[in-house]
Amino acid sequence: ADCSPTSETQCGDCTAGQASMGGEVMACMECNGPGEYSDEALSSVCKTSPAGQMPRADRTGLEMCQKDTFSIGATDVCTPCADGGHSLPGSSACEKCATGR
């Protein structure tokens, strides 16, 4: 059945950072699971951040991992490189220099 406004429920547009599959669902769901975001209004599903990126704090888009951090994707934060490792911005892993370099 189509959703129509009543005194108890009203279908509203989901904004960026939210999603709704419609149907029986009466509210927009926040994209707040690990690595989730929605970069456009009226989304039916949340997207998942790819490797080298993380969702912005407001979940309306992505930001690239900074230098010397990495992300394998589907996570809320970029992880600092450990034990002398390094990475370029947007990396999915860290590297270590070979001995003597």
A tleap script that builds the chain and sets N, CA, C and O, in Angstrom:
source leaprc.protein.ff14SB
mol = sequence {
  NALA ASP CYS SER PRO THR SER GLU THR GLN
  CYS GLY ASP CYS THR ALA GLY GLN ALA SER
  MET GLY GLY GLU VAL MET ALA CYS MET GLU
  CYS ASN GLY PRO GLY GLU TYR SER ASP GLU
  ALA LEU SER SER VAL CYS LYS THR SER PRO
  ALA GLY GLN MET PRO ARG ALA ASP ARG THR
  GLY LEU GLU MET CYS GLN LYS ASP THR PHE
  SER ILE GLY ALA THR ASP VAL CYS THR PRO
  CYS ALA ASP GLY GLY HIE SER LEU PRO GLY
  SER SER ALA CYS GLU LYS CYS ALA THR GLY
  CARG
}
set mol.1.N position { 0.839 -1.184 0.000 }
set mol.1.CA position { 0.000 0.000 0.000 }
set mol.1.C position { 0.886 1.251 0.000 }
set mol.1.O position { 1.960 1.276 0.601 }
set mol.2.N position { 0.414 2.258 -0.674 }
set mol.2.CA position { 1.154 3.513 -0.693 }
set mol.2.C position { 1.062 4.189 0.660 }
set mol.2.O position { 0.060 4.076 1.366 }
set mol.3.N position { 2.107 4.879 0.998 }
set mol.3.CA position { 2.110 5.608 2.261 }
set mol.3.C position { 1.424 6.951 2.042 }
set mol.3.O position { 1.752 7.683 1.109 }
set mol.4.N position { 0.489 7.257 2.894 }
set mol.4.CA position { -0.162 8.561 2.819 }
set mol.4.C position { -0.172 9.165 4.211 }
set mol.4.O position { -0.322 8.442 5.196 }
set mol.5.N position { -0.014 10.494 4.311 }
set mol.5.CA position { 0.045 11.145 5.611 }
set mol.5.C position { -1.239 10.928 6.418 }
set mol.5.O position { -2.345 11.032 5.889 }
set mol.6.N position { -1.070 10.628 7.687 }
set mol.6.CA position { -2.191 10.545 8.618 }
set mol.6.C position { -1.759 11.265 9.882 }
set mol.6.O position { -0.673 11.844 9.926 }
set mol.7.N position { -2.589 11.238 10.903 }
set mol.7.CA position { -2.208 11.884 12.157 }
set mol.7.C position { -1.103 11.100 12.864 }
set mol.7.O position { -0.436 11.649 13.741 }
set mol.8.N position { -0.890 9.814 12.503 }
set mol.8.CA position { 0.095 8.988 13.171 }
set mol.8.C position { 1.377 8.776 12.380 }
set mol.8.O position { 2.425 8.516 12.971 }
set mol.9.N position { 1.319 8.879 11.075 }
set mol.9.CA position { 2.502 8.610 10.261 }
set mol.9.C position { 2.514 9.496 9.027 }
set mol.9.O position { 1.469 9.874 8.496 }
set mol.10.N position { 3.691 9.806 8.599 }
set mol.10.CA position { 3.841 10.607 7.395 }
set mol.10.C position { 5.158 10.218 6.727 }
set mol.10.O position { 6.204 10.150 7.372 }
set mol.11.N position { 5.082 9.966 5.438 }
set mol.11.CA position { 6.306 9.635 4.708 }
set mol.11.C position { 7.055 10.924 4.426 }
set mol.11.O position { 6.517 11.842 3.807 }
set mol.12.N position { 8.286 10.991 4.877 }
set mol.12.CA position { 9.116 12.145 4.609 }
set mol.12.C position { 10.322 11.728 3.789 }
set mol.12.O position { 10.644 10.543 3.712 }
set mol.13.N position { 10.970 12.669 3.192 }
set mol.13.CA position { 12.145 12.380 2.386 }
set mol.13.C position { 13.353 12.133 3.282 }
set mol.13.O position { 13.621 12.900 4.207 }
set mol.14.N position { 14.073 11.062 3.001 }
set mol.14.CA position { 15.322 10.812 3.714 }
set mol.14.C position { 16.377 11.773 3.177 }
set mol.14.O position { 16.470 12.004 1.971 }
set mol.15.N position { 17.158 12.320 4.077 }
set mol.15.CA position { 18.220 13.246 3.685 }
set mol.15.C position { 19.538 12.496 3.564 }
set mol.15.O position { 19.622 11.322 3.924 }
set mol.16.N position { 20.560 13.164 3.063 }
set mol.16.CA position { 21.887 12.568 3.014 }
set mol.16.C position { 22.266 12.149 4.430 }
set mol.16.O position { 22.006 12.882 5.384 }
set mol.17.N position { 22.879 10.973 4.573 }
set mol.17.CA position { 23.210 10.434 5.886 }
set mol.17.C position { 22.154 9.471 6.407 }
set mol.17.O position { 22.309 8.890 7.481 }
set mol.18.N position { 21.055 9.301 5.622 }
set mol.18.CA position { 19.956 8.411 5.993 }
set mol.18.C position { 19.547 7.579 4.778 }
set mol.18.O position { 19.935 7.878 3.648 }
set mol.19.N position { 18.757 6.531 5.028 }
set mol.19.CA position { 18.231 5.709 3.945 }
set mol.19.C position { 16.947 5.030 4.416 }
set mol.19.O position { 16.720 4.885 5.617 }
set mol.20.N position { 16.109 4.615 3.464 }
set mol.20.CA position { 14.890 3.879 3.771 }
set mol.20.C position { 14.516 3.021 2.576 }
set mol.20.O position { 14.524 3.482 1.435 }
set mol.21.N position { 14.189 1.766 2.853 }
set mol.21.CA position { 13.758 0.842 1.798 }
set mol.21.C position { 12.294 1.061 1.426 }
set mol.21.O position { 11.826 0.504 0.433 }
set mol.22.N position { 11.563 1.861 2.204 }
set mol.22.CA position { 10.149 2.088 1.921 }
set mol.22.C position { 9.306 0.913 2.390 }
set mol.22.O position { 9.706 0.197 3.309 }
set mol.23.N position { 8.151 0.702 1.778 }
set mol.23.CA position { 7.260 -0.390 2.174 }
set mol.23.C position { 6.707 -0.172 3.561 }
set mol.23.O position { 6.112 0.869 3.843 }
set mol.24.N position { 6.899 -1.151 4.433 }
set mol.24.CA position { 6.397 -1.076 5.804 }
set mol.24.C position { 7.203 -0.112 6.680 }
set mol.24.O position { 6.759 0.274 7.762 }
set mol.25.N position { 8.381 0.267 6.207 }
set mol.25.CA position { 9.252 1.146 6.990 }
set mol.25.C position { 8.672 2.551 7.008 }
set mol.25.O position { 8.401 3.135 5.958 }
set mol.26.N position { 8.485 3.086 8.203 }
set mol.26.CA position { 7.863 4.398 8.335 }
set mol.26.C position { 8.851 5.504 8.655 }
set mol.26.O position { 8.454 6.661 8.795 }
set mol.27.N position { 10.124 5.176 8.772 }
set mol.27.CA position { 11.101 6.199 9.130 }
set mol.27.C position { 12.400 5.967 8.381 }
set mol.27.O position { 12.689 4.856 7.937 }
set mol.28.N position { 13.162 7.009 8.249 }
set mol.28.CA position { 14.476 6.906 7.644 }
set mol.28.C position { 15.450 6.361 8.686 }
set mol.28.O position { 15.381 6.722 9.861 }
set mol.29.N position { 16.345 5.503 8.252 }
set mol.29.CA position { 17.343 4.910 9.126 }
set mol.29.C position { 18.634 5.705 8.997 }
set mol.29.O position { 19.052 6.041 7.889 }
set mol.30.N position { 19.262 6.004 10.121 }
set mol.30.CA position { 20.552 6.694 10.091 }
set mol.30.C position { 21.610 5.732 9.564 }
set mol.30.O position { 21.626 4.557 9.929 }
set mol.31.N position { 22.476 6.226 8.719 }
set mol.31.CA position { 23.603 5.425 8.231 }
set mol.31.C position { 24.723 5.537 9.262 }
set mol.31.O position { 25.620 6.370 9.128 }
set mol.32.N position { 24.663 4.688 10.294 }
set mol.32.CA position { 25.641 4.805 11.372 }
set mol.32.C position { 26.320 3.480 11.713 }
set mol.32.O position { 26.958 3.365 12.759 }
set mol.33.N position { 26.190 2.491 10.851 }
set mol.33.CA position { 26.920 1.238 11.032 }
set mol.33.C position { 28.381 1.437 10.616 }
set mol.33.O position { 28.733 2.494 10.094 }
set mol.34.N position { 29.219 0.446 10.838 }
set mol.34.CA position { 30.642 0.571 10.501 }
set mol.34.C position { 30.864 0.967 9.035 }
set mol.34.O position { 30.513 0.220 8.121 }
set mol.35.N position { 31.443 2.137 8.827 }
set mol.35.CA position { 31.763 2.605 7.483 }
set mol.35.C position { 30.594 3.061 6.640 }
set mol.35.O position { 30.773 3.328 5.452 }
set mol.36.N position { 29.400 3.161 7.208 }
set mol.36.CA position { 28.226 3.528 6.418 }
set mol.36.C position { 28.093 5.028 6.207 }
set mol.36.O position { 28.469 5.832 7.061 }
set mol.37.N position { 27.543 5.387 5.036 }
set mol.37.CA position { 27.248 6.777 4.709 }
set mol.37.C position { 26.195 6.809 3.611 }
set mol.37.O position { 25.922 5.786 2.983 }
set mol.38.N position { 25.608 7.961 3.378 }
set mol.38.CA position { 24.678 8.191 2.279 }
set mol.38.C position { 24.961 9.589 1.756 }
set mol.38.O position { 24.792 10.572 2.479 }
set mol.39.N position { 25.391 9.682 0.507 }
set mol.39.CA position { 25.807 10.974 -0.036 }
set mol.39.C position { 24.736 11.679 -0.858 }
set mol.39.O position { 25.024 12.671 -1.528 }
set mol.40.N position { 23.505 11.176 -0.815 }
set mol.40.CA position { 22.428 11.843 -1.537 }
set mol.40.C position { 21.097 11.610 -0.826 }
set mol.40.O position { 20.915 10.609 -0.134 }
set mol.41.N position { 20.181 12.543 -1.007 }
set mol.41.CA position { 18.845 12.410 -0.430 }
set mol.41.C position { 18.082 11.307 -1.167 }
set mol.41.O position { 18.440 10.939 -2.285 }
set mol.42.N position { 17.045 10.792 -0.542 }
set mol.42.CA position { 16.149 9.776 -1.099 }
set mol.42.C position { 16.837 8.436 -1.354 }
set mol.42.O position { 16.409 7.682 -2.228 }
set mol.43.N position { 17.894 8.131 -0.604 }
set mol.43.CA position { 18.601 6.860 -0.768 }
set mol.43.C position { 17.784 5.718 -0.189 }
set mol.43.O position { 17.135 5.865 0.846 }
set mol.44.N position { 17.824 4.570 -0.873 }
set mol.44.CA position { 17.124 3.393 -0.362 }
set mol.44.C position { 18.028 2.534 0.515 }
set mol.44.O position { 17.534 1.745 1.321 }
set mol.45.N position { 19.339 2.674 0.371 }
set mol.45.CA position { 20.288 1.924 1.198 }
set mol.45.C position { 21.479 2.805 1.539 }
set mol.45.O position { 21.782 3.765 0.830 }
set mol.46.N position { 22.150 2.466 2.635 }
set mol.46.CA position { 23.393 3.138 2.992 }
set mol.46.C position { 24.520 2.508 2.185 }
set mol.46.O position { 24.483 1.316 1.881 }
set mol.47.N position { 25.502 3.298 1.846 }
set mol.47.CA position { 26.697 2.811 1.155 }
set mol.47.C position { 27.767 2.495 2.197 }
set mol.47.O position { 27.670 2.929 3.344 }
set mol.48.N position { 28.783 1.740 1.794 }
set mol.48.CA position { 29.879 1.379 2.688 }
set mol.48.C position { 31.174 1.974 2.162 }
set mol.48.O position { 31.457 1.892 0.967 }
set mol.49.N position { 31.956 2.570 3.044 }
set mol.49.CA position { 33.207 3.214 2.638 }
set mol.49.C position { 34.179 2.191 2.051 }
set mol.49.O position { 34.329 1.095 2.591 }
set mol.50.N position { 34.840 2.550 0.944 }
set mol.50.CA position { 35.832 1.664 0.342 }
set mol.50.C position { 37.182 1.789 1.050 }
set mol.50.O position { 37.364 2.657 1.902 }
set mol.51.N position { 38.107 0.931 0.697 }
set mol.51.CA position { 39.460 0.977 1.257 }
set mol.51.C position { 40.081 2.342 0.998 }
set mol.51.O position { 39.894 2.927 -0.069 }
set mol.52.N position { 40.826 2.849 1.988 }
set mol.52.CA position { 41.514 4.133 1.858 }
set mol.52.C position { 40.655 5.342 2.191 }
set mol.52.O position { 41.111 6.481 2.088 }
set mol.53.N position { 39.403 5.094 2.594 }
set mol.53.CA position { 38.489 6.194 2.920 }
set mol.53.C position { 37.670 5.839 4.160 }
set mol.53.O position { 37.594 4.681 4.570 }
set mol.54.N position { 37.059 6.876 4.744 }
set mol.54.CA position { 36.163 6.695 5.884 }
set mol.54.C position { 35.012 7.682 5.728 }
set mol.54.O position { 35.156 8.690 5.035 }
set mol.55.N position { 33.857 7.405 6.368 }
set mol.55.CA position { 32.743 8.349 6.276 }
set mol.55.C position { 33.041 9.642 7.027 }
set mol.55.O position { 33.720 9.631 8.054 }
set mol.56.N position { 32.528 10.756 6.506 }
set mol.56.CA position { 32.607 12.009 7.256 }
set mol.56.C position { 31.794 11.873 8.535 }
set mol.56.O position { 30.930 11.001 8.628 }
set mol.57.N position { 32.053 12.706 9.499 }
set mol.57.CA position { 31.376 12.638 10.798 }
set mol.57.C position { 29.852 12.715 10.651 }
set mol.57.O position { 29.133 12.075 11.418 }
set mol.58.N position { 29.349 13.484 9.682 }
set mol.58.CA position { 27.898 13.610 9.505 }
set mol.58.C position { 27.311 12.521 8.603 }
set mol.58.O position { 26.111 12.523 8.329 }
set mol.59.N position { 28.153 11.594 8.142 }
set mol.59.CA position { 27.752 10.443 7.327 }
set mol.59.C position { 27.156 10.816 5.973 }
set mol.59.O position { 26.405 10.029 5.396 }
set mol.60.N position { 27.477 12.001 5.458 }
set mol.60.CA position { 26.933 12.439 4.172 }
set mol.60.C position { 27.941 12.336 3.033 }
set mol.60.O position { 27.689 12.846 1.941 }
set mol.61.N position { 29.054 11.697 3.265 }
set mol.61.CA position { 30.068 11.544 2.225 }
set mol.61.C position { 31.303 10.883 2.810 }
set mol.61.O position { 31.286 10.356 3.922 }
set mol.62.N position { 32.374 10.927 2.031 }
set mol.62.CA position { 33.615 10.263 2.414 }
set mol.62.C position { 34.754 11.245 2.551 }
set mol.62.O position { 34.728 12.324 1.960 }
set mol.63.N position { 35.750 10.875 3.325 }
set mol.63.CA position { 37.010 11.604 3.328 }
set mol.63.C position { 38.138 10.591 3.200 }
set mol.63.O position { 38.064 9.476 3.715 }
set mol.64.N position { 39.174 11.009 2.503 }
set mol.64.CA position { 40.309 10.153 2.260 }
set mol.64.C position { 41.151 10.023 3.529 }
set mol.64.O position { 41.300 10.986 4.280 }
set mol.65.N position { 41.697 8.838 3.763 }
set mol.65.CA position { 42.623 8.665 4.881 }
set mol.65.C position { 43.832 9.569 4.667 }
set mol.65.O position { 44.307 9.728 3.543 }
set mol.66.N position { 44.318 10.154 5.740 }
set mol.66.CA position { 45.464 11.053 5.662 }
set mol.66.C position { 46.765 10.267 5.520 }
set mol.66.O position { 46.802 9.050 5.698 }
set mol.67.N position { 47.823 10.996 5.196 }
set mol.67.CA position { 49.158 10.400 5.101 }
set mol.67.C position { 49.470 9.658 6.403 }
set mol.67.O position { 49.129 10.126 7.490 }
set mol.68.N position { 50.113 8.514 6.283 }
set mol.68.CA position { 50.526 7.671 7.410 }
set mol.68.C position { 49.364 7.072 8.193 }
set mol.68.O position { 49.511 6.729 9.366 }
set mol.69.N position { 48.203 6.948 7.537 }
set mol.69.CA position { 47.064 6.196 8.068 }
set mol.69.C position { 46.521 5.332 6.937 }
set mol.69.O position { 46.868 5.539 5.774 }
set mol.70.N position { 45.663 4.357 7.277 }
set mol.70.CA position { 45.083 3.500 6.244 }
set mol.70.C position { 43.711 2.997 6.683 }
set mol.70.O position { 43.350 3.085 7.857 }
set mol.71.N position { 42.958 2.472 5.728 }
set mol.71.CA position { 41.676 1.836 6.003 }
set mol.71.C position { 41.488 0.701 5.006 }
set mol.71.O position { 41.746 0.859 3.813 }
set mol.72.N position { 41.032 -0.452 5.509 }
set mol.72.CA position { 40.735 -1.569 4.612 }
set mol.72.C position { 39.296 -1.472 4.091 }
set mol.72.O position { 38.853 -2.328 3.324 }
set mol.73.N position { 38.565 -0.426 4.509 }
set mol.73.CA position { 37.183 -0.216 4.087 }
set mol.73.C position { 36.202 -0.695 5.144 }
set mol.73.O position { 36.562 -1.456 6.042 }
set mol.74.N position { 34.957 -0.241 5.030 }
set mol.74.CA position { 33.872 -0.609 5.952 }
set mol.74.C position { 34.233 -0.328 7.406 }
set mol.74.O position { 33.912 -1.116 8.296 }
set mol.75.N position { 34.902 0.800 7.640 }
set mol.75.CA position { 35.273 1.188 8.995 }
set mol.75.C position { 35.054 2.688 9.172 }
set mol.75.O position { 35.033 3.436 8.195 }
set mol.76.N position { 34.892 3.122 10.417 }
set mol.76.CA position { 34.603 4.526 10.704 }
set mol.76.C position { 35.842 5.402 10.816 }
set mol.76.O position { 35.736 6.627 10.772 }
set mol.77.N position { 37.006 4.796 10.958 }
set mol.77.CA position { 38.233 5.561 11.161 }
set mol.77.C position { 39.362 5.017 10.305 }
set mol.77.O position { 39.346 3.862 9.881 }
set mol.78.N position { 40.337 5.870 10.063 }
set mol.78.CA position { 41.576 5.443 9.426 }
set mol.78.C position { 42.568 5.135 10.545 }
set mol.78.O position { 42.688 5.902 11.500 }
set mol.79.N position { 43.266 4.032 10.429 }
set mol.79.CA position { 44.171 3.547 11.465 }
set mol.79.C position { 45.584 4.074 11.225 }
set mol.79.O position { 46.079 3.993 10.101 }
set mol.80.N position { 46.241 4.610 12.247 }
set mol.80.CA position { 47.624 5.074 12.083 }
set mol.80.C position { 48.550 3.901 11.749 }
set mol.80.O position { 48.364 2.790 12.247 }
set mol.81.N position { 49.527 4.155 10.918 }
set mol.81.CA position { 50.541 3.142 10.613 }
set mol.81.C position { 51.370 2.888 11.873 }
set mol.81.O position { 51.682 3.821 12.613 }
set mol.82.N position { 51.720 1.646 12.110 }
set mol.82.CA position { 52.460 1.277 13.316 }
set mol.82.C position { 53.940 1.039 13.022 }
set mol.82.O position { 54.333 0.774 11.886 }
set mol.83.N position { 54.732 1.137 14.055 }
set mol.83.CA position { 56.147 0.730 14.027 }
set mol.83.C position { 56.924 1.261 12.829 }
set mol.83.O position { 57.558 0.489 12.110 }
set mol.84.N position { 56.878 2.565 12.612 }
set mol.84.CA position { 57.668 3.161 11.542 }
set mol.84.C position { 57.099 2.983 10.146 }
set mol.84.O position { 57.758 3.319 9.162 }
set mol.85.N position { 55.893 2.461 10.048 }
set mol.85.CA position { 55.265 2.315 8.738 }
set mol.85.C position { 54.834 3.666 8.192 }
set mol.85.O position { 54.727 4.639 8.939 }
set mol.86.N position { 54.590 3.724 6.897 }
set mol.86.CA position { 54.141 4.969 6.275 }
set mol.86.C position { 53.157 4.641 5.156 }
set mol.86.O position { 53.092 3.507 4.683 }
set mol.87.N position { 52.401 5.641 4.744 }
set mol.87.CA position { 51.459 5.478 3.640 }
set mol.87.C position { 51.182 6.832 3.001 }
set mol.87.O position { 51.371 7.881 3.617 }
set mol.88.N position { 50.740 6.785 1.780 }
set mol.88.CA position { 50.272 7.976 1.083 }
set mol.88.C position { 48.812 8.210 1.460 }
set mol.88.O position { 48.153 7.283 1.930 }
set mol.89.N position { 48.285 9.425 1.269 }
set mol.89.CA position { 46.861 9.655 1.523 }
set mol.89.C position { 45.999 8.693 0.700 }
set mol.89.O position { 46.316 8.407 -0.455 }
set mol.90.N position { 44.922 8.201 1.289 }
set mol.90.CA position { 44.000 7.306 0.591 }
set mol.90.C position { 44.474 5.873 0.509 }
set mol.90.O position { 44.037 5.131 -0.370 }
set mol.91.N position { 45.360 5.465 1.407 }
set mol.91.CA position { 45.933 4.116 1.338 }
set mol.91.C position { 45.074 3.069 2.037 }
set mol.91.O position { 44.337 3.364 2.978 }
set mol.92.N position { 45.193 1.825 1.542 }
set mol.92.CA position { 44.509 0.689 2.151 }
set mol.92.C position { 45.459 -0.144 3.001 }
set mol.92.O position { 45.041 -1.130 3.608 }
set mol.93.N position { 46.730 0.241 3.050 }
set mol.93.CA position { 47.729 -0.469 3.854 }
set mol.93.C position { 48.920 0.456 4.077 }
set mol.93.O position { 49.069 1.472 3.398 }
set mol.94.N position { 49.760 0.092 5.034 }
set mol.94.CA position { 50.993 0.824 5.293 }
set mol.94.C position { 52.176 0.006 4.768 }
set mol.94.O position { 52.085 -1.211 4.609 }
set mol.95.N position { 53.268 0.689 4.506 }
set mol.95.CA position { 54.500 0.047 4.042 }
set mol.95.C position { 55.613 0.377 5.001 }
set mol.95.O position { 55.564 1.376 5.718 }
set mol.96.N position { 56.612 -0.472 5.006 }
set mol.96.CA position { 57.832 -0.192 5.767 }
set mol.96.C position { 58.981 -0.121 4.781 }
set mol.96.O position { 59.029 -0.858 3.796 }
set mol.97.N position { 59.897 0.773 5.065 }
set mol.97.CA position { 61.074 0.869 4.198 }
set mol.97.C position { 61.972 -0.345 4.445 }
set mol.97.O position { 62.064 -0.854 5.562 }
set mol.98.N position { 62.623 -0.790 3.389 }
set mol.98.CA position { 63.574 -1.897 3.495 }
set mol.98.C position { 64.793 -1.411 4.286 }
set mol.98.O position { 65.039 -0.208 4.368 }
set mol.99.N position { 65.542 -2.327 4.857 }
set mol.99.CA position { 66.733 -2.001 5.611 }
set mol.99.C position { 67.677 -1.168 4.759 }
set mol.99.O position { 67.933 -1.495 3.600 }
set mol.100.N position { 68.193 -0.090 5.338 }
set mol.100.CA position { 69.104 0.782 4.616 }
set mol.100.C position { 68.439 1.857 3.794 }
set mol.100.O position { 69.127 2.614 3.109 }
set mol.101.N position { 67.116 1.950 3.839 }
set mol.101.CA position { 66.388 2.956 3.055 }
set mol.101.C position { 65.583 3.844 3.974 }
set mol.101.O position { 64.899 4.755 3.508 }
savepdb mol mol.pdb
quit
